[in-house]
Short mmCIF file of C-alpha atoms in Angstrom, two decimals:
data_model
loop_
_atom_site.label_atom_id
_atom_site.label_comp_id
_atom_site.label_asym_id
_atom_site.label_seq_id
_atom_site.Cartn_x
_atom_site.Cartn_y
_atom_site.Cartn_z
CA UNK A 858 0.00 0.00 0.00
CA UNK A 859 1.25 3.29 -0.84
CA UNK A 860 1.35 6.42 1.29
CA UNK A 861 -1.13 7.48 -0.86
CA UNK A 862 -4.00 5.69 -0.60
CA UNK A 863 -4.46 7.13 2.78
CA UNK A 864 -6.14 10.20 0.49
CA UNK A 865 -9.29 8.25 -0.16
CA UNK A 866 -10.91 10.15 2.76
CA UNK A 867 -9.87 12.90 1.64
CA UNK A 868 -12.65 13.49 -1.52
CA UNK A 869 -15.57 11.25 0.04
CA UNK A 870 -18.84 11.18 -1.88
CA UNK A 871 -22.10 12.62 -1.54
CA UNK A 872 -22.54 16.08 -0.13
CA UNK A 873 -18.75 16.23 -0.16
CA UNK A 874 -18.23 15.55 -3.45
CA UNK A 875 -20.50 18.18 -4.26
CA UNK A 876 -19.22 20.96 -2.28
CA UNK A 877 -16.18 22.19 -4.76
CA UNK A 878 -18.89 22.07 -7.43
CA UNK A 879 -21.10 24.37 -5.26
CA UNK A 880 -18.52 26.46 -5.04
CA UNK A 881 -17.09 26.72 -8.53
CA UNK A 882 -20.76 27.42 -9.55
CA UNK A 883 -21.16 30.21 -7.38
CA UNK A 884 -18.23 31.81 -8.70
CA UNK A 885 -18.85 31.17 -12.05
CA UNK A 886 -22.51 33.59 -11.64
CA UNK A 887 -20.02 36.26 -9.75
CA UNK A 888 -19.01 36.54 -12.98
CA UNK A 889 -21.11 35.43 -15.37
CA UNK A 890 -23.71 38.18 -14.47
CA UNK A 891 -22.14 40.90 -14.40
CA UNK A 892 -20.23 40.41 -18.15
CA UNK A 893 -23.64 39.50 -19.72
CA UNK A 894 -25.20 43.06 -17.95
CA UNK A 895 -21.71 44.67 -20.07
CA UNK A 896 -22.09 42.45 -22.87
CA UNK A 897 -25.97 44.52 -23.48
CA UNK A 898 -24.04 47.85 -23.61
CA UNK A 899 -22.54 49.62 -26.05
CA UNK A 900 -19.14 49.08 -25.21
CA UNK A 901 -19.94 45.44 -24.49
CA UNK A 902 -17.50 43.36 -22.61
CA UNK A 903 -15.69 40.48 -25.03
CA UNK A 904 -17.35 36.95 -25.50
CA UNK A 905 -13.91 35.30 -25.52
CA UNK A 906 -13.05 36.67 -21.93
CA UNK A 907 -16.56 35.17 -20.47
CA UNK A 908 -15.40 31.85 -22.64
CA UNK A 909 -11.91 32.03 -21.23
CA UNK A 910 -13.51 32.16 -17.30
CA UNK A 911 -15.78 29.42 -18.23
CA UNK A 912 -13.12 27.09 -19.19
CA UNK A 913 -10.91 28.06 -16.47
CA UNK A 914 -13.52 27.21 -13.95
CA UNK A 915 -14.17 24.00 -15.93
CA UNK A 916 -10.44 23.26 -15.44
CA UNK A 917 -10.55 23.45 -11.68
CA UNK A 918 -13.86 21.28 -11.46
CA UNK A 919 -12.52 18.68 -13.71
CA UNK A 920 -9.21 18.95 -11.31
CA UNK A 921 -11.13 18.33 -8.41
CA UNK A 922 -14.14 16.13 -8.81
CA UNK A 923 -14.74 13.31 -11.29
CA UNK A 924 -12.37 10.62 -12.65
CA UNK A 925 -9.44 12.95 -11.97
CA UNK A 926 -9.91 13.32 -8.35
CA UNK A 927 -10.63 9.55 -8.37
CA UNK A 928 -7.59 8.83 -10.05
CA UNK A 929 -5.18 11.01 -7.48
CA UNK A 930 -6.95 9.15 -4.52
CA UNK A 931 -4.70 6.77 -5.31
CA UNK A 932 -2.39 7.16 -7.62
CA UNK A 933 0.62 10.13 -7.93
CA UNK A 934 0.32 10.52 -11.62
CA UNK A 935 -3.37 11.61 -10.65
CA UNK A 936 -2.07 14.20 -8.03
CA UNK A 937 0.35 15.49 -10.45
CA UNK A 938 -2.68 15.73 -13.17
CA UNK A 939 -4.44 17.99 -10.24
CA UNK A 940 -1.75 20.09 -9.86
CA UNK A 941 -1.11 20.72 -13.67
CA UNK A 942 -4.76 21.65 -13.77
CA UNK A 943 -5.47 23.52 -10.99
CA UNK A 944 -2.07 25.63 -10.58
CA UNK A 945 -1.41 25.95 -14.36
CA UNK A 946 -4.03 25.78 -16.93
CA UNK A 947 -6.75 27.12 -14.77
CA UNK A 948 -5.05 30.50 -13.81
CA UNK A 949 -4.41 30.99 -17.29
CA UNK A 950 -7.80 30.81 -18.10
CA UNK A 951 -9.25 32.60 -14.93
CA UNK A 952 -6.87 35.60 -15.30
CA UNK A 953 -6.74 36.26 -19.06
CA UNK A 954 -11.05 36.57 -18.50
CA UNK A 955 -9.35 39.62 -16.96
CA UNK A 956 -11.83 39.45 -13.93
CA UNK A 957 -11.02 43.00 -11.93
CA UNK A 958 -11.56 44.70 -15.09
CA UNK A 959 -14.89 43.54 -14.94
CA UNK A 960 -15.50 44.59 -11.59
CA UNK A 961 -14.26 48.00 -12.15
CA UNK A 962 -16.48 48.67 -14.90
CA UNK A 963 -19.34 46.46 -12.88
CA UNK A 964 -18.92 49.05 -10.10
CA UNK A 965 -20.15 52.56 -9.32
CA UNK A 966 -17.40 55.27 -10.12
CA UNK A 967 -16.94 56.00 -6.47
CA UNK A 968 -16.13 51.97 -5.24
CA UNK A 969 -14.28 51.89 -8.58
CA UNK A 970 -11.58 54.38 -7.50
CA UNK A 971 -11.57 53.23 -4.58
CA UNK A 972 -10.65 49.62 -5.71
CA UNK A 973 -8.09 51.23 -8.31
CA UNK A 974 -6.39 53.25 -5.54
CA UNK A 975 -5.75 49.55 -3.77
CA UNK A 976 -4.61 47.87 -6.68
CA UNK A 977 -1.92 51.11 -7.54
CA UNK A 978 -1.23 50.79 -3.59
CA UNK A 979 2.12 49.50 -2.40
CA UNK A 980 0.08 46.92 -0.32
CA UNK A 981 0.25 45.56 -3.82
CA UNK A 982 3.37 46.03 -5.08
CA UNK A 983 4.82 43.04 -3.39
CA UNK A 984 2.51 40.33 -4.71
CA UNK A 985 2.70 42.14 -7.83
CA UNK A 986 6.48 41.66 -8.13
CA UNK A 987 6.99 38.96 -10.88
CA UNK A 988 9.77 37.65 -8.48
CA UNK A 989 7.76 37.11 -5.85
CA UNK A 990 5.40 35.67 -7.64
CA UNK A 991 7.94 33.13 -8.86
CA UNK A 992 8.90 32.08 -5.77
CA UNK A 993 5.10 31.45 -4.56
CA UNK A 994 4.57 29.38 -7.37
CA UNK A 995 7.92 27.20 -8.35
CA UNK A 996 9.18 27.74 -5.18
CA UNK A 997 5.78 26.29 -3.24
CA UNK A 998 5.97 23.24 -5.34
CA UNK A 999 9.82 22.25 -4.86
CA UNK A 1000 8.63 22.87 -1.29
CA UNK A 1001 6.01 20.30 -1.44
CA UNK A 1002 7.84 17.77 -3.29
CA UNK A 1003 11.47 18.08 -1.91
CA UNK A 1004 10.38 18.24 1.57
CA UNK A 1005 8.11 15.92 4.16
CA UNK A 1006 5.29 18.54 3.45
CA UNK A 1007 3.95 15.88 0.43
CA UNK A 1008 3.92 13.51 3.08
CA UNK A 1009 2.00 15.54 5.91
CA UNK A 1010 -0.67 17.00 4.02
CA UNK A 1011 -1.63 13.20 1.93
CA UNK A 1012 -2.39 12.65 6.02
CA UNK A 1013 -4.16 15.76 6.87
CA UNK A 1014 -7.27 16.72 4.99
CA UNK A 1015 -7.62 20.66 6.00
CA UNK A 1016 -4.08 20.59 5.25
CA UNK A 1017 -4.41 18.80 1.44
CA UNK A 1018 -7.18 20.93 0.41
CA UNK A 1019 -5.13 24.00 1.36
CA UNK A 1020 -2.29 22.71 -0.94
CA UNK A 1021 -4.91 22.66 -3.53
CA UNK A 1022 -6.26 26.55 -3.28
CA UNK A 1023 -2.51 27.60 -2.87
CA UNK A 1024 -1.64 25.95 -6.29
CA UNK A 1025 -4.88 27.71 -7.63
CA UNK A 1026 -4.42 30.88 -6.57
CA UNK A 1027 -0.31 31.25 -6.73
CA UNK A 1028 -1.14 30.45 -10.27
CA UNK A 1029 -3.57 33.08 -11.09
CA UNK A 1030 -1.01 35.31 -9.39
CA UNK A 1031 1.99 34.24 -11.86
CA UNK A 1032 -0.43 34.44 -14.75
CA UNK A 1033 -1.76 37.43 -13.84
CA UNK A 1034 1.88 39.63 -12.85
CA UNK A 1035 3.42 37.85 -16.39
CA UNK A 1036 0.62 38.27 -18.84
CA UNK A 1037 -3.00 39.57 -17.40
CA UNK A 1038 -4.67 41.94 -18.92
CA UNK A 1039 -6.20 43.68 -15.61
CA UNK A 1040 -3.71 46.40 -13.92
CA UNK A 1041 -1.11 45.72 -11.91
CA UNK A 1042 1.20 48.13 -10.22
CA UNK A 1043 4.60 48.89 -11.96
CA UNK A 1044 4.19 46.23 -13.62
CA UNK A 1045 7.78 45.58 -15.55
CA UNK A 1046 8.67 45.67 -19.37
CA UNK A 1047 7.49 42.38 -21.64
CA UNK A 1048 11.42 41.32 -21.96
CA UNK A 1049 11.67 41.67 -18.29
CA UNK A 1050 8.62 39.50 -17.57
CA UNK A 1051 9.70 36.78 -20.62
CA UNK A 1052 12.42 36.52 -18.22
CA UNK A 1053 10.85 35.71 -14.88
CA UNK A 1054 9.11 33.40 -17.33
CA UNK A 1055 12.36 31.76 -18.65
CA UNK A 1056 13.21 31.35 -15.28
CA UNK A 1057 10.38 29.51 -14.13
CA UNK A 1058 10.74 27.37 -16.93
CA UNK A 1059 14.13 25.94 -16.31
CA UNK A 1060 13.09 25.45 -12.48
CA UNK A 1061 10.07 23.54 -13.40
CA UNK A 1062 12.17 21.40 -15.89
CA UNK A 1063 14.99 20.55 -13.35
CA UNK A 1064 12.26 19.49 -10.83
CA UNK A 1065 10.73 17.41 -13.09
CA UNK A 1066 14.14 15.48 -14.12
CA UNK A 1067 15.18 15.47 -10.40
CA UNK A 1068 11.88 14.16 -10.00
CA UNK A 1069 12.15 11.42 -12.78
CA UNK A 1070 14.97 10.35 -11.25
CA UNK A 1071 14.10 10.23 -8.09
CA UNK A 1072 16.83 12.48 -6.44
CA UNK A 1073 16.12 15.25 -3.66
CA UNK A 1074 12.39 14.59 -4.07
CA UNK A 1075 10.31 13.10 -0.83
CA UNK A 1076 7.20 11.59 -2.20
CA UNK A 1077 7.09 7.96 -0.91
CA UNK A 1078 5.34 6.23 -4.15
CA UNK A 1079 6.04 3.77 -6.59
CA UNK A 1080 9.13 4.08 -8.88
CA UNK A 1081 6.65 4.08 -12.23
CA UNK A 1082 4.26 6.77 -10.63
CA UNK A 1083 7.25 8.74 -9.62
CA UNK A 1084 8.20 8.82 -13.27
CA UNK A 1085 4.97 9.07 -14.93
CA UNK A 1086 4.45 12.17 -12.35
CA UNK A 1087 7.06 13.62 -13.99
CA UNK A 1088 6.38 13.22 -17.31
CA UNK A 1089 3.14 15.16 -16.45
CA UNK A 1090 4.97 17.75 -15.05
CA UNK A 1091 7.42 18.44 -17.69
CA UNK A 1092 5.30 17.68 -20.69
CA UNK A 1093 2.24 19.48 -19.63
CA UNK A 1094 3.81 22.51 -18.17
CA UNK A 1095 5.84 23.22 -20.93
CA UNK A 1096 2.41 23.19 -22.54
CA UNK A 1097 1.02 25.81 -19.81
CA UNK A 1098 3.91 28.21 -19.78
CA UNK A 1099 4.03 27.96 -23.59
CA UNK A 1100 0.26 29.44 -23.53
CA UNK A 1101 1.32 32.01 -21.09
CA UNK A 1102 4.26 33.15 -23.33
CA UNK A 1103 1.84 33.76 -26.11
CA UNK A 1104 -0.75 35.54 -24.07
CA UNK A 1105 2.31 37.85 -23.03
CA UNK A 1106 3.85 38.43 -26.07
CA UNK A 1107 0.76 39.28 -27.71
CA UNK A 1108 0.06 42.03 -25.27
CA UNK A 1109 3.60 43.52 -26.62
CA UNK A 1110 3.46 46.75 -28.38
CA UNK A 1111 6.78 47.64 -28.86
CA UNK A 1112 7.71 51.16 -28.14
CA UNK A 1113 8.40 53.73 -31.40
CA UNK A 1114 10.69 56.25 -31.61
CA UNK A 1115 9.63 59.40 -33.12
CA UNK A 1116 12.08 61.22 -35.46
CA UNK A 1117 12.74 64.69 -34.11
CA UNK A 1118 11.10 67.28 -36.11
CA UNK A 1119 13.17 69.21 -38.98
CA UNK A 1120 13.15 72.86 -37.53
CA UNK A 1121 12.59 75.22 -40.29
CA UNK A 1122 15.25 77.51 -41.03
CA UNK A 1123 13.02 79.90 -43.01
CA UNK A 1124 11.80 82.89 -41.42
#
């Protein structure tokens, strides 16, 4: 028996099961009824943004419930599937449906400045820092996976479903500082940001091999899932971060120069 198949408990049926999908739905209408209210004005609000939430949201429920969650009670290449899901391809999708945009335009002009003054505050300029963000997302997996965290949270429930929302929202984070279209505060140049995102890359690569070989890693599974895991990882997040570099790079509007005007010498 693996030390994984302790996390049967941990998704239950029934009411349980149903919770996350409670949940997702609820969010979902947060949205949802505000951008069709935008959609009926004149400046409308974009079809492809509400389609982009949608599948994000579908992303996370499919992570969570269903033959996915079923397949991670018990096996590592399912948690691994959760995890590309959840804290990659789901924040993509949930942040480029550029959600605070939407509430700014969804809310009168006094609450709007308001919320605009927060989000040019320097409350914000921390989580805002692409470097920071880095670190909460790369760095909080390699934190799960090379330490006995893995191993304490498969045998604490409260503690495994907080693994879960941290991937989620250290994702949308990432997604959001590197390539969202809602404001941010100082929010750096695109080659800057490519950067951070190169960076992130080669981390999540070398974890992957170290994981594939099963060096520095503590997740007490079989060799094959250990391997398969990683596979996932490196496979499918190139796949995420390759989505994210095109969202960013089409975003870039390169900066022209203006010739200085000739200065007539005629009087």
């Amino acid at each position: 028996m693996t030390a994984l198949s302790h996390e049967t408990h941990h998704h239950g049926g029934g009411m349980q099961a149903l919770l996350p999908l409670a949940v997702l739905a609820l969010v979902l209408s947060v949205y949802g009824l505000p951008a069709a209210r935008r959609s009926r004005e004149a400046k409308g609000w974009s079809p492809w943004r509400t389609a982009s939430f949608v599948a994000g949201i579908a992303l996370v429920a499919g992570g969570v419930t269903g033959p996915v969650a079923a397949f991670a009670e018990t096996d590592f290449r399912g948690h691994m599937l959760q995890h590309l899901l959840i804290g990659m391809l789901a924040p993509l999708g949930l942040v480029l449906s550029a959600p605070m945009t939407l509430l700014l335009r969804s809310l009168p002009p006094a609450k709007g400045r308001r919320v605009g003054a927060l989000l040019r505050s320097r409350v914000m300029h921390l989580p805002a820092n692409p470097w920071i963000a880095l670190v909460l997302s790369v760095g909080g997996m390699a934190a799960l996976y090379c330490t006995p965290l893995y191993r304490i949270a498969s045998a604490n429930a409260p503690l495994h479903h907080l693994v879960h929302v941290h991937f989620l929202l250290s994702g949308c984070l990432f997604a959001w500082v590197i390539a969202g279209p809602d404001p941010a505060p100082r929010r750096p140049s695109v080659p800057v940001r490519l950067v951070v995102l190169g960076v992130a890359v080669a981390v999540h690569a070398t974890l992957s091999q170290l994981m594939y070989a099963g060096l520095f890693v503590d997740v007490p599974v079989p060799p094959e899932q250990l391997r398969g895991a990683a596979e996932i990882m490196y496979y499918g997040g190139d796949i995420a971060e390759l989505l994210l570099a095109l969202a960013l790079v089409s975003t870039w509007r390169p900066a022209r120069t203006t010739a200085p005007r000739a200065v007539s010498v005629l009087s």
